[in-house]
PDB file of C-alpha atoms in Angstrom:
ATOM      1  CA  MET A   1      -0.314  -0.203   0.217  1.00 57.00           C
ATOM      2  CA  LYS A   2       1.140   3.412  -1.235  1.00 73.00           C
ATOM      3  CA  THR A   3       1.732   5.987   1.930  1.00 80.00           C
ATOM      4  CA  ALA A   4       1.562   9.814   1.660  1.00 85.00           C
ATOM      5  CA  SER A   5       4.825  10.284   3.348  1.00 78.00           C
ATOM      6  CA  GLY A   6       6.256   7.090   0.599  1.00 85.00           C
ATOM      7  CA  LEU A   7       4.944   9.282  -2.043  1.00 87.00           C
ATOM      8  CA  GLY A   8       6.635  13.077  -0.874  1.00 90.00           C
ATOM      9  CA  PHE A   9       2.397  13.969  -0.288  1.00 93.00           C
ATOM     10  CA  GLU A  10       3.174  14.964   3.518  1.00 93.00           C
ATOM     11  CA  GLU A  11       6.080  17.356   2.468  1.00 92.00           C
ATOM     12  CA  PHE A  12       4.337  18.930  -0.467  1.00 92.00           C
ATOM     13  CA  VAL A  13       1.656  19.826   1.921  1.00 94.00           C
ATOM     14  CA  GLY A  14       4.067  21.228   4.434  1.00 92.00           C
ATOM     15  CA  ASP A  15       5.733  23.229   2.116  1.00 92.00           C
ATOM     16  CA  HIS A  16       2.702  24.347   0.548  1.00 93.00           C
ATOM     17  CA  GLY A  17       1.573  27.362   2.836  1.00 93.00           C
ATOM     18  CA  TYR A  18      -2.465  27.085   2.364  1.00 95.00           C
ATOM     19  CA  LEU A  19      -2.227  23.196   2.956  1.00 95.00           C
ATOM     20  CA  SER A  20      -0.350  23.841   5.540  1.00 94.00           C
ATOM     21  CA  TRP A  21      -2.275  26.348   7.263  1.00 95.00           C
ATOM     22  CA  LEU A  22      -5.232  24.603   7.204  1.00 96.00           C
ATOM     23  CA  GLY A  23      -4.078  21.498   8.979  1.00 95.00           C
ATOM     24  CA  VAL A  24      -4.382  18.643   5.842  1.00 96.00           C
ATOM     25  CA  GLU A  25      -3.709  15.110   6.789  1.00 96.00           C
ATOM     26  CA  PHE A  26      -3.914  12.111   4.913  1.00 97.00           C
ATOM     27  CA  ASP A  27      -6.032   9.249   5.913  1.00 96.00           C
ATOM     28  CA  GLU A  28      -5.501   6.843   2.858  1.00 96.00           C
ATOM     29  CA  VAL A  29      -3.354   6.871  -0.159  1.00 96.00           C
ATOM     30  CA  ALA A  30      -3.971   3.506  -2.627  1.00 96.00           C
ATOM     31  CA  GLU A  31      -3.778   3.836  -6.427  1.00 96.00           C
ATOM     32  CA  GLY A  32      -6.761   6.376  -7.720  1.00 98.00           C
ATOM     33  CA  ARG A  33      -8.210   6.977  -4.596  1.00 98.00           C
ATOM     34  CA  VAL A  34      -6.611   9.648  -1.695  1.00 98.00           C
ATOM     35  CA  VAL A  35      -8.906  10.285   1.474  1.00 98.00           C
ATOM     36  CA  MET A  36      -7.740  13.643   3.133  1.00 97.00           C
ATOM     37  CA  ARG A  37      -8.567  15.122   6.330  1.00 97.00           C
ATOM     38  CA  VAL A  38      -9.019  18.626   7.151  1.00 98.00           C
ATOM     39  CA  PRO A  39      -9.078  19.040  11.434  1.00 97.00           C
ATOM     40  CA  TYR A  40     -12.094  21.372  12.728  1.00 95.00           C
ATOM     41  CA  ASP A  41     -10.646  24.718  13.582  1.00 94.00           C
ATOM     42  CA  GLU A  42     -12.185  27.553  14.716  1.00 91.00           C
ATOM     43  CA  LYS A  43     -10.544  29.899  12.513  1.00 92.00           C
ATOM     44  CA  LEU A  44     -12.528  28.211   9.569  1.00 94.00           C
ATOM     45  CA  MET A  45     -15.958  28.703  10.545  1.00 93.00           C
ATOM     46  CA  ASN A  46     -18.692  31.217   9.183  1.00 90.00           C
ATOM     47  CA  PRO A  47     -19.497  33.513  11.096  1.00 86.00           C
ATOM     48  CA  GLU A  48     -22.502  32.275  13.433  1.00 75.00           C
ATOM     49  CA  THR A  49     -25.856  33.544  13.611  1.00 61.00           C
ATOM     50  CA  GLU A  50     -29.021  32.711  15.835  1.00 59.00           C
ATOM     51  CA  ASP A  51     -30.175  30.712  12.884  1.00 61.00           C
ATOM     52  CA  SER A  52     -26.845  29.020  11.527  1.00 58.00           C
ATOM     53  CA  GLY A  53     -25.370  27.832  14.779  1.00 64.00           C
ATOM     54  CA  GLY A  54     -22.042  27.547  12.969  1.00 81.00           C
ATOM     55  CA  SER A  55     -20.615  25.769  10.718  1.00 90.00           C
ATOM     56  CA  VAL A  56     -17.283  25.167   8.482  1.00 94.00           C
ATOM     57  CA  HIS A  57     -16.613  28.255   5.472  1.00 94.00           C
ATOM     58  CA  GLY A  58     -17.723  25.868   2.136  1.00 95.00           C
ATOM     59  CA  GLY A  59     -14.499  26.963   0.836  1.00 96.00           C
ATOM     60  CA  ILE A  60     -12.478  24.376   2.689  1.00 97.00           C
ATOM     61  CA  ALA A  61     -15.104  22.054   1.329  1.00 97.00           C
ATOM     62  CA  ALA A  62     -13.957  22.898  -1.965  1.00 98.00           C
ATOM     63  CA  THR A  63     -10.515  23.191  -1.290  1.00 97.00           C
ATOM     64  CA  LEU A  64     -10.569  19.317  -0.400  1.00 98.00           C
ATOM     65  CA  VAL A  65     -12.615  18.259  -3.352  1.00 98.00           C
ATOM     66  CA  ASP A  66     -10.013  20.156  -5.500  1.00 98.00           C
ATOM     67  CA  THR A  67      -6.663  19.288  -3.634  1.00 97.00           C
ATOM     68  CA  SER A  68      -8.015  15.405  -2.702  1.00 98.00           C
ATOM     69  CA  SER A  69      -8.494  15.422  -6.470  1.00 98.00           C
ATOM     70  CA  ALA A  70      -4.772  16.855  -7.666  1.00 97.00           C
ATOM     71  CA  PHE A  71      -3.293  13.902  -5.013  1.00 96.00           C
ATOM     72  CA  ALA A  72      -5.620  10.599  -6.576  1.00 98.00           C
ATOM     73  CA  LEU A  73      -4.440  11.849 -10.083  1.00 98.00           C
ATOM     74  CA  ARG A  74      -0.922  11.760  -8.518  1.00 96.00           C
ATOM     75  CA  THR A  75      -0.952   8.325  -7.799  1.00 96.00           C
ATOM     76  CA  THR A  76      -1.707   7.390 -11.304  1.00 96.00           C
ATOM     77  CA  PHE A  77       1.659   8.977 -12.281  1.00 96.00           C
ATOM     78  CA  ASP A  78       4.685   6.651 -12.225  1.00 93.00           C
ATOM     79  CA  ASP A  79       6.716   9.317 -10.331  1.00 92.00           C
ATOM     80  CA  PRO A  80       3.801  10.712  -8.021  1.00 93.00           C
ATOM     81  CA  SER A  81       6.366  13.096  -5.926  1.00 85.00           C
ATOM     82  CA  ASP A  82       7.450  14.886  -9.886  1.00 88.00           C
ATOM     83  CA  VAL A  83       3.995  15.504 -11.061  1.00 91.00           C
ATOM     84  CA  SER A  84       2.685  18.807 -13.373  1.00 95.00           C
ATOM     85  CA  LEU A  85      -1.024  19.055 -13.333  1.00 97.00           C
ATOM     86  CA  SER A  86      -3.636  21.833 -13.550  1.00 98.00           C
ATOM     87  CA  THR A  87      -7.368  22.082 -12.422  1.00 98.00           C
ATOM     88  CA  THR A  88      -9.434  22.945 -15.687  1.00 98.00           C
ATOM     89  CA  ASP A  89     -13.183  22.185 -14.208  1.00 98.00           C
ATOM     90  CA  LEU A  90     -14.111  22.247 -10.254  1.00 98.00           C
ATOM     91  CA  ASP A  91     -17.887  21.077  -8.961  1.00 98.00           C
ATOM     92  CA  VAL A  92     -18.943  21.393  -5.831  1.00 98.00           C
ATOM     93  CA  LYS A  93     -22.511  20.873  -4.466  1.00 98.00           C
ATOM     94  CA  TYR A  94     -23.117  21.645  -0.996  1.00 97.00           C
ATOM     95  CA  LEU A  95     -25.783  18.988   0.775  1.00 96.00           C
ATOM     96  CA  ARG A  96     -25.707  20.522   4.250  1.00 92.00           C
ATOM     97  CA  PRO A  97     -23.583  22.083   7.198  1.00 91.00           C
ATOM     98  CA  ALA A  98     -19.938  20.844   7.875  1.00 93.00           C
ATOM     99  CA  THR A  99     -19.703  20.935  11.813  1.00 91.00           C
ATOM    100  CA  SER A 100     -16.438  19.060  12.175  1.00 95.00           C
ATOM    101  CA  ASP A 101     -13.526  17.854  10.692  1.00 97.00           C
ATOM    102  CA  LEU A 102     -13.934  17.186   7.068  1.00 98.00           C
ATOM    103  CA  VAL A 103     -12.906  14.345   4.972  1.00 98.00           C
ATOM    104  CA  ALA A 104     -12.615  14.144   1.545  1.00 98.00           C
ATOM    105  CA  GLU A 105     -12.496  10.517  -0.613  1.00 98.00           C
ATOM    106  CA  ALA A 106     -11.359  11.022  -3.606  1.00 98.00           C
ATOM    107  CA  GLU A 107     -11.850   8.444  -6.330  1.00 98.00           C
ATOM    108  CA  VAL A 108     -10.164   8.764 -10.148  1.00 98.00           C
ATOM    109  CA  VAL A 109     -12.606   7.889 -12.590  1.00 98.00           C
ATOM    110  CA  ARG A 110     -10.324   8.560 -15.705  1.00 98.00           C
ATOM    111  CA  ALA A 111      -6.639   9.367 -16.069  1.00 98.00           C
ATOM    112  CA  GLY A 112      -5.743   9.473 -20.006  1.00 97.00           C
ATOM    113  CA  GLY A 113      -2.524  10.832 -21.556  1.00 96.00           C
ATOM    114  CA  SER A 114      -3.761  14.519 -20.595  1.00 97.00           C
ATOM    115  CA  MET A 115      -6.770  14.835 -19.228  1.00 98.00           C
ATOM    116  CA  GLY A 116      -7.967  13.055 -15.431  1.00 98.00           C
ATOM    117  CA  VAL A 117     -11.464  13.364 -13.538  1.00 98.00           C
ATOM    118  CA  THR A 118     -12.237  12.262 -10.832  1.00 98.00           C
ATOM    119  CA  ASP A 119     -15.403  12.147  -8.705  1.00 98.00           C
ATOM    120  CA  VAL A 120     -15.257  13.127  -4.722  1.00 98.00           C
ATOM    121  CA  THR A 121     -17.327  13.010  -1.680  1.00 98.00           C
ATOM    122  CA  VAL A 122     -16.697  15.278   1.884  1.00 98.00           C
ATOM    123  CA  LYS A 123     -18.182  14.257   4.904  1.00 98.00           C
ATOM    124  CA  SER A 124     -18.130  15.975   8.368  1.00 97.00           C
ATOM    125  CA  GLU A 125     -20.354  15.227  11.453  1.00 87.00           C
ATOM    126  CA  TYR A 126     -23.935  17.023  11.151  1.00 79.00           C
ATOM    127  CA  GLU A 127     -26.388  16.309  14.090  1.00 78.00           C
ATOM    128  CA  GLY A 128     -24.549  13.957  15.905  1.00 84.00           C
ATOM    129  CA  GLU A 129     -23.593  11.297  12.852  1.00 89.00           C
ATOM    130  CA  LEU A 130     -21.077  11.435   9.970  1.00 93.00           C
ATOM    131  CA  VAL A 131     -22.672  12.632   6.967  1.00 97.00           C
ATOM    132  CA  ASP A 132     -22.418  13.270   3.068  1.00 98.00           C
ATOM    133  CA  VAL A 133     -21.871  17.569   3.548  1.00 97.00           C
ATOM    134  CA  ALA A 134     -20.756  17.914  -0.207  1.00 98.00           C
ATOM    135  CA  VAL A 135     -19.838  16.323  -3.179  1.00 98.00           C
ATOM    136  CA  GLY A 136     -17.954  17.443  -5.989  1.00 98.00           C
ATOM    137  CA  ALA A 137     -16.105  16.288  -9.212  1.00 98.00           C
ATOM    138  CA  THR A 138     -12.933  17.982 -11.421  1.00 98.00           C
ATOM    139  CA  SER A 139     -11.232  17.644 -14.259  1.00 98.00           C
ATOM    140  CA  TYR A 140      -7.659  18.020 -14.968  1.00 98.00           C
ATOM    141  CA  ARG A 141      -5.006  18.624 -17.357  1.00 98.00           C
ATOM    142  CA  LEU A 142      -2.338  16.009 -16.801  1.00 98.00           C
ATOM    143  CA  PHE A 143       0.938  16.681 -18.136  1.00 96.00           C
ATOM    144  CA  ARG A 144       2.822  13.629 -18.765  1.00 89.00           C
TER     145      ARG A 144
END
């Protein structure tokens, strides 16, 4: 089984200001699949109102859709630590508020010679249960 540290993914995140600031972690890395987590942190919350109850900003889920997709696609390269790719399309649909850690499960749908496509589910705790809070898809230009 592949590991995030063995592929240089953790070093990449550590060197990336935004991803490092978010505290991105890897739960699983396999061929064509990555599970990433952003731990709950007050700094990521929307301002709380009487009706909202407080929720993690939707941009964090969108970042996880994009980032987990990129790392999942990296696993399809001969050398995942030395990859060049670029997001060409990002689609996120929000299902309910996220109120705890966010966990993204990214699956490669296709990784061709120059284009890659992924599907992603983002989960979080909501009203005491781990549920889907967002779904997304990406396409990437792959530079092989």
